[in-house]
């Protein structure tokens, strides 16, 4: 059963950014989004960092070449609410294009006031849900593949 704060991993063929992320992180996934609402008909609203910054989107799963939804079954309702609240409180945070370049040139170009997709999800879980998805990883080099496990 899909729940709030579950993670949706995706890949889209033909998207330059999607292809580059998958290539440089050696993964078949290129994007991670946090589910922040579930509509009456089962539609999903996700919060996702992309070229427009951290924004909510209603998604159609048929629009992706590959999609998988993962849950952390031991999250409490309070943690799930905290994760979603963190996402909403950080809506409109700009996208960190230079952070993405870090994966290519292996130099930390991360901007502390901007985010990319995996970083926003990691921070929402850590700060909003008091739940550490990964330990001992530099968030400047955190990719969807890292969160996938």
Coordinates of N, CA and C in Angstrom, one line a residue:
X1 N 0.8 -1.2 0.0 CA 0.0 0.0 0.0 C 0.9 1.3 0.0
X2 N 0.6 2.1 -0.9 CA 1.4 3.4 -1.0 C 1.0 4.3 0.1
X3 N 2.0 5.0 0.8 CA 1.7 5.9 1.9 C 2.4 7.2 1.7
X4 N 2.0 8.2 2.4 CA 2.7 9.5 2.4 C 4.2 9.3 2.8
X5 N 5.0 10.0 2.2 CA 6.5 10.0 2.4 C 7.2 8.8 1.8
X6 N 6.4 7.9 1.1 CA 7.1 6.9 0.3 C 7.9 7.5 -0.8
X7 N 8.9 6.8 -1.3 CA 9.8 7.4 -2.3 C 9.5 6.8 -3.7
X8 N 9.4 7.6 -4.7 CA 9.1 7.2 -6.1 C 10.4 7.4 -6.9
X9 N 11.0 6.3 -7.4 CA 12.2 6.4 -8.2 C 11.8 6.2 -9.7
X10 N 12.4 7.1 -10.5 CA 12.0 7.1 -11.9 C 13.2 7.2 -12.9
X11 N 12.9 6.9 -14.1 CA 13.8 7.1 -15.2 C 13.0 7.4 -16.5
X12 N 13.5 8.4 -17.3 CA 12.9 8.7 -18.5 C 13.9 8.7 -19.6
X13 N 13.8 7.9 -20.6 CA 14.6 7.9 -21.8 C 14.4 9.2 -22.6
X14 N 15.5 9.7 -23.2 CA 15.4 10.8 -24.0 C 15.6 12.2 -23.3
X15 N 15.5 12.1 -22.0 CA 15.8 13.4 -21.2 C 17.3 13.5 -21.0
X16 N 17.9 14.6 -21.4 CA 19.3 14.8 -21.3 C 19.8 14.7 -19.8
X17 N 19.1 15.3 -18.9 CA 19.5 15.3 -17.5 C 19.3 13.9 -17.0
X18 N 18.2 13.3 -17.3 CA 17.9 11.9 -16.8 C 19.0 10.9 -17.3
X19 N 19.3 11.0 -18.5 CA 20.3 10.1 -19.1 C 21.7 10.3 -18.5
X20 N 22.0 11.6 -18.3 CA 23.3 11.9 -17.7 C 23.4 11.5 -16.3
X21 N 22.4 11.7 -15.5 CA 22.4 11.2 -14.1 C 22.6 9.7 -14.0
X22 N 21.8 9.0 -14.8 CA 21.9 7.5 -14.8 C 23.3 7.1 -15.2
X23 N 23.8 7.7 -16.2 CA 25.1 7.3 -16.7 C 26.2 7.6 -15.7
X24 N 26.3 8.8 -15.1 CA 27.4 9.1 -14.2 C 27.2 8.5 -12.8
X25 N 26.0 8.0 -12.5 CA 25.9 7.4 -11.2 C 25.8 5.9 -11.4
X26 N 25.9 5.4 -12.6 CA 25.9 4.0 -12.9 C 24.7 3.3 -12.4
X27 N 23.5 3.9 -12.8 CA 22.2 3.4 -12.3 C 21.2 3.4 -13.4
X28 N 20.1 2.6 -13.2 CA 19.0 2.7 -14.2 C 18.0 3.7 -13.7
X29 N 18.2 4.3 -12.6 CA 17.3 5.4 -12.1 C 18.0 6.7 -12.1
X30 N 17.2 7.7 -12.3 CA 17.8 9.1 -12.4 C 17.1 10.1 -11.5
X31 N 16.0 9.8 -10.9 CA 15.2 10.8 -10.2 C 14.5 10.1 -9.0
X32 N 14.4 10.8 -7.9 CA 13.6 10.4 -6.7 C 12.7 11.5 -6.3
X33 N 11.5 11.1 -5.9 CA 10.5 12.1 -5.5 C 9.8 11.6 -4.2
X34 N 9.3 12.5 -3.4 CA 8.6 12.1 -2.2 C 7.1 12.2 -2.4
X35 N 6.4 11.2 -2.1 CA 4.9 11.2 -2.2 C 4.4 12.1 -1.0
X36 N 3.7 13.2 -1.4 CA 3.1 14.1 -0.3 C 1.6 14.1 -0.3
X37 N 1.0 13.5 -1.2 CA -0.5 13.4 -1.2 C -1.0 12.2 -2.1
X38 N -2.0 11.6 -1.7 CA -2.6 10.5 -2.5 C -4.1 10.9 -2.7
X39 N -4.4 11.1 -4.0 CA -5.8 11.5 -4.4 C -6.8 10.4 -4.2
X40 N -8.0 10.8 -4.2 CA -9.1 9.8 -4.1 C -9.1 8.7 -5.1
X41 N -8.7 9.0 -6.3 CA -8.6 8.0 -7.4 C -7.3 7.3 -7.4
X42 N -6.4 7.5 -6.4 CA -5.1 6.9 -6.4 C -4.0 7.6 -7.1
X43 N -4.3 8.8 -7.6 CA -3.3 9.6 -8.2 C -2.3 10.1 -7.1
X44 N -1.1 10.4 -7.5 CA -0.1 10.7 -6.5 C 0.4 12.1 -6.7
X45 N 0.6 12.9 -5.6 CA 1.2 14.1 -5.7 C 2.6 13.9 -5.0
X46 N 3.6 14.4 -5.7 CA 5.0 14.2 -5.2 C 5.6 15.6 -5.1
X47 N 6.6 15.7 -4.3 CA 7.4 16.9 -4.2 C 8.8 16.5 -4.8
X48 N 9.3 17.3 -5.7 CA 10.4 16.9 -6.4 C 11.3 18.1 -6.8
X49 N 12.6 18.0 -6.7 CA 13.5 19.0 -7.1 C 13.9 18.7 -8.6
X50 N 13.5 19.7 -9.4 CA 13.9 19.6 -10.8 C 14.2 21.0 -11.3
X51 N 14.3 21.2 -12.6 CA 14.7 22.5 -13.2 C 13.9 23.7 -12.7
X52 N 12.7 23.4 -12.1 CA 11.9 24.5 -11.6 C 12.1 24.7 -10.0
X53 N 13.0 24.0 -9.5 CA 13.2 24.0 -8.0 C 12.4 22.9 -7.4
X54 N 12.3 23.0 -6.1 CA 11.5 22.0 -5.3 C 10.0 22.4 -5.4
X55 N 9.3 21.5 -6.2 CA 7.9 21.8 -6.5 C 7.0 20.6 -6.4
X56 N 5.7 20.8 -6.0 CA 4.8 19.7 -6.0 C 4.3 19.4 -7.4
X57 N 4.0 18.2 -7.7 CA 3.5 17.8 -9.0 C 2.5 16.6 -8.8
X58 N 1.4 16.6 -9.5 CA 0.5 15.4 -9.6 C 1.1 14.6 -10.8
X59 N 1.3 13.4 -10.6 CA 2.0 12.5 -11.6 C 1.1 11.4 -12.1
X60 N 1.4 11.1 -13.3 CA 0.8 10.0 -14.0 C 1.9 9.0 -14.2
X61 N 1.8 7.8 -13.6 CA 2.9 6.8 -13.6 C 3.1 6.3 -15.0
X62 N 2.2 6.5 -15.9 CA 2.4 6.0 -17.3 C 3.3 6.9 -18.1
X63 N 3.6 8.1 -17.5 CA 4.5 9.0 -18.2 C 6.0 8.7 -18.0
X64 N 6.3 7.7 -17.3 CA 7.7 7.3 -17.0 C 8.1 6.0 -17.7
X65 N 9.3 5.9 -18.2 CA 9.8 4.7 -18.8 C 10.0 3.6 -17.8
X66 N 10.3 4.1 -16.5 CA 10.6 3.1 -15.4 C 10.2 3.8 -14.1
X67 N 9.5 3.1 -13.3 CA 9.1 3.7 -12.0 C 9.0 2.6 -10.9
X68 N 9.4 2.9 -9.7 CA 9.3 2.0 -8.6 C 9.0 2.8 -7.3
X69 N 8.1 2.4 -6.5 CA 7.8 3.1 -5.3 C 8.3 2.2 -4.1
X70 N 9.1 2.8 -3.3 CA 9.6 2.1 -2.1 C 9.0 2.8 -0.8
X71 N 8.8 2.0 0.2 CA 8.4 2.5 1.5 C 9.4 2.2 2.6
X72 N 9.4 3.0 3.6 CA 10.1 2.6 4.8 C 9.1 2.2 5.8
X73 N 8.8 0.9 5.9 CA 7.7 0.4 6.7 C 7.7 0.8 8.2
X74 N 8.9 1.1 8.7 CA 9.0 1.4 10.1 C 8.8 2.9 10.5
X75 N 8.5 3.7 9.5 CA 8.2 5.1 9.7 C 6.9 5.2 10.5
X76 N 6.8 6.1 11.5 CA 5.6 6.4 12.2 C 4.8 7.4 11.4
X77 N 3.5 7.6 11.7 CA 2.7 8.6 11.1 C 3.3 10.0 11.4
X78 N 3.8 10.2 12.6 CA 4.4 11.5 12.9 C 5.6 11.7 12.0
X79 N 6.4 10.7 11.8 CA 7.6 10.9 10.9 C 7.2 11.2 9.5
X80 N 6.2 10.5 9.0 CA 5.7 10.7 7.7 C 5.1 12.1 7.5
X81 N 4.4 12.6 8.5 CA 3.9 14.0 8.5 C 5.0 15.0 8.5
X82 N 6.1 14.7 9.3 CA 7.2 15.6 9.4 C 8.0 15.7 8.1
X83 N 8.1 14.5 7.4 CA 8.8 14.5 6.1 C 8.0 15.3 5.1
X84 N 6.7 15.1 5.0 CA 5.9 15.9 4.1 C 5.9 17.4 4.4
X85 N 5.9 17.7 5.7 CA 5.9 19.1 6.1 C 7.2 19.8 5.8
X86 N 8.3 19.0 5.9 CA 9.6 19.6 5.6 C 9.6 19.9 4.1
X87 N 9.1 19.0 3.3 CA 9.0 19.3 1.8 C 8.2 20.5 1.5
X88 N 7.0 20.7 2.1 CA 6.2 21.8 1.9 C 6.9 23.1 2.4
X89 N 7.6 23.0 3.5 CA 8.3 24.2 4.0 C 9.4 24.7 3.2
X90 N 9.9 23.8 2.3 CA 11.1 24.1 1.5 C 10.7 24.2 0.0
X91 N 9.4 24.3 -0.2 CA 8.9 24.5 -1.6 C 9.6 25.7 -2.2
X92 N 9.8 25.7 -3.4 CA 10.5 26.8 -4.2 C 12.0 27.0 -3.9
X93 N 12.6 26.0 -3.2 CA 14.0 26.1 -3.1 C 14.6 25.8 -4.5
X94 N 15.5 26.7 -4.9 CA 16.1 26.6 -6.3 C 16.8 25.2 -6.5
X95 N 16.9 24.9 -7.8 CA 17.5 23.6 -8.2 C 19.0 23.9 -8.2
X96 N 19.8 22.9 -7.8 CA 21.3 23.0 -7.7 C 21.9 22.3 -9.0
X97 N 22.0 23.1 -10.1 CA 22.6 22.6 -11.3 C 24.1 22.3 -11.1
X98 N 24.8 23.2 -10.4 CA 26.2 22.9 -10.2 C 26.4 21.7 -9.3
X99 N 25.5 21.4 -8.4 CA 25.6 20.2 -7.6 C 25.6 19.0 -8.5
X100 N 24.8 19.0 -9.6 CA 24.8 17.9 -10.5 C 26.2 17.7 -11.2
X101 N 26.8 18.8 -11.5 CA 28.1 18.7 -12.2 C 29.2 18.1 -11.3
X102 N 29.0 18.1 -10.0 CA 29.9 17.4 -9.1 C 30.1 16.0 -9.4
X103 N 29.0 15.3 -9.9 CA 29.0 13.9 -10.2 C 29.9 13.7 -11.4
X104 N 30.0 14.7 -12.3 CA 30.8 14.5 -13.5 C 32.3 14.8 -13.3
X105 N 32.6 15.9 -12.6 CA 33.9 16.4 -12.5 C 34.6 15.9 -11.1
X106 N 33.8 15.3 -10.3 CA 34.2 14.8 -9.0 C 34.9 15.8 -8.1
X107 N 34.2 17.0 -8.2 CA 34.6 18.2 -7.3 C 33.3 18.7 -6.7
X108 N 33.4 19.0 -5.4 CA 32.2 19.5 -4.7 C 31.8 20.9 -5.2
X109 N 30.8 21.0 -6.0 CA 30.3 22.3 -6.5 C 28.9 22.6 -5.9
X110 N 28.6 21.8 -4.9 CA 27.3 21.9 -4.2 C 27.0 23.3 -3.7
X111 N 25.8 23.8 -3.8 CA 25.4 25.1 -3.3 C 24.5 24.8 -2.1
X112 N 24.8 25.3 -0.9 CA 24.1 25.0 0.3 C 22.7 25.5 0.4
X113 N 22.3 26.5 -0.5 CA 20.9 27.0 -0.4 C 20.1 26.5 -1.6
X114 N 20.6 25.6 -2.4 CA 19.9 25.0 -3.5 C 19.9 23.4 -3.3
X115 N 19.0 22.7 -4.0 CA 19.0 21.3 -3.8 C 18.8 20.6 -5.1
X116 N 19.2 19.3 -5.2 CA 18.8 18.4 -6.3 C 17.9 17.3 -5.7
X117 N 17.3 16.5 -6.5 CA 16.3 15.6 -6.0 C 16.6 14.7 -4.8
X118 N 17.7 14.0 -4.9 CA 18.1 13.0 -3.8 C 18.5 13.8 -2.6
X119 N 19.0 14.9 -2.7 CA 19.4 15.7 -1.5 C 18.1 16.2 -0.8
X120 N 17.1 16.6 -1.5 CA 15.9 17.1 -0.9 C 15.2 16.0 -0.1
X121 N 15.2 14.8 -0.7 CA 14.5 13.7 -0.1 C 15.3 13.3 1.2
X122 N 16.6 13.2 1.1 CA 17.5 12.8 2.2 C 17.3 13.8 3.4
X123 N 17.3 15.1 3.1 CA 17.1 16.1 4.1 C 15.7 16.1 4.7
X124 N 14.7 15.8 3.9 CA 13.3 15.7 4.4 C 13.2 14.6 5.4
X125 N 13.8 13.4 5.1 CA 13.8 12.3 6.0 C 14.6 12.6 7.3
X126 N 15.8 13.2 7.1 CA 16.7 13.5 8.2 C 16.1 14.5 9.2
X127 N 15.7 15.7 8.6 CA 15.3 16.8 9.4 C 13.8 16.8 9.7
X128 N 13.0 16.4 8.8 CA 11.6 16.4 9.0 C 11.1 15.2 9.7
X129 N 11.7 14.0 9.4 CA 11.2 12.8 9.9 C 12.1 12.2 11.0
X130 N 13.3 12.9 11.3 CA 14.2 12.3 12.2 C 14.6 10.9 11.9
X131 N 14.8 10.6 10.6 CA 15.1 9.3 10.1 C 16.2 9.3 9.2
X132 N 17.3 8.6 9.5 CA 18.5 8.7 8.6 C 18.4 7.6 7.6
X133 N 18.3 8.0 6.3 CA 18.2 7.0 5.2 C 19.6 6.3 5.0
X134 N 20.6 7.1 5.1 CA 22.0 6.6 4.9 C 22.9 7.3 5.9
X135 N 23.9 6.6 6.3 CA 24.9 7.1 7.3 C 26.2 7.2 6.6
X136 N 27.0 8.3 6.9 CA 28.3 8.4 6.4 C 28.5 8.8 4.9
X137 N 27.5 9.5 4.4 CA 27.6 9.9 3.0 C 27.5 11.4 2.9
X138 N 28.4 12.0 2.0 CA 28.4 13.4 1.8 C 27.2 13.7 0.9
X139 N 26.3 14.6 1.4 CA 25.1 14.8 0.6 C 25.4 15.6 -0.7
X140 N 26.5 16.1 -0.9 CA 26.9 16.8 -2.2 C 27.0 15.7 -3.3
X141 N 27.3 14.5 -2.9 CA 27.4 13.4 -3.9 C 26.3 12.4 -3.8
X142 N 25.2 12.7 -3.2 CA 24.1 11.8 -3.0 C 23.2 11.7 -4.2
X143 N 23.1 10.5 -4.7 CA 22.4 10.3 -6.0 C 21.1 9.4 -5.7
X144 N 20.1 9.4 -6.6 CA 19.0 8.5 -6.4 C 19.4 7.1 -6.2
X145 N 20.5 6.7 -6.9 CA 21.0 5.3 -6.7 C 21.4 5.0 -5.3
X146 N 22.0 6.0 -4.6 CA 22.3 5.8 -3.2 C 21.1 5.6 -2.3
X147 N 20.0 6.3 -2.5 CA 18.8 6.1 -1.8 C 18.1 4.8 -2.1
X148 N 18.3 4.4 -3.3 CA 17.7 3.2 -3.8 C 18.2 2.0 -3.0
X149 N 19.5 2.1 -2.7 CA 20.2 1.0 -1.9 C 20.7 0.0 -2.8

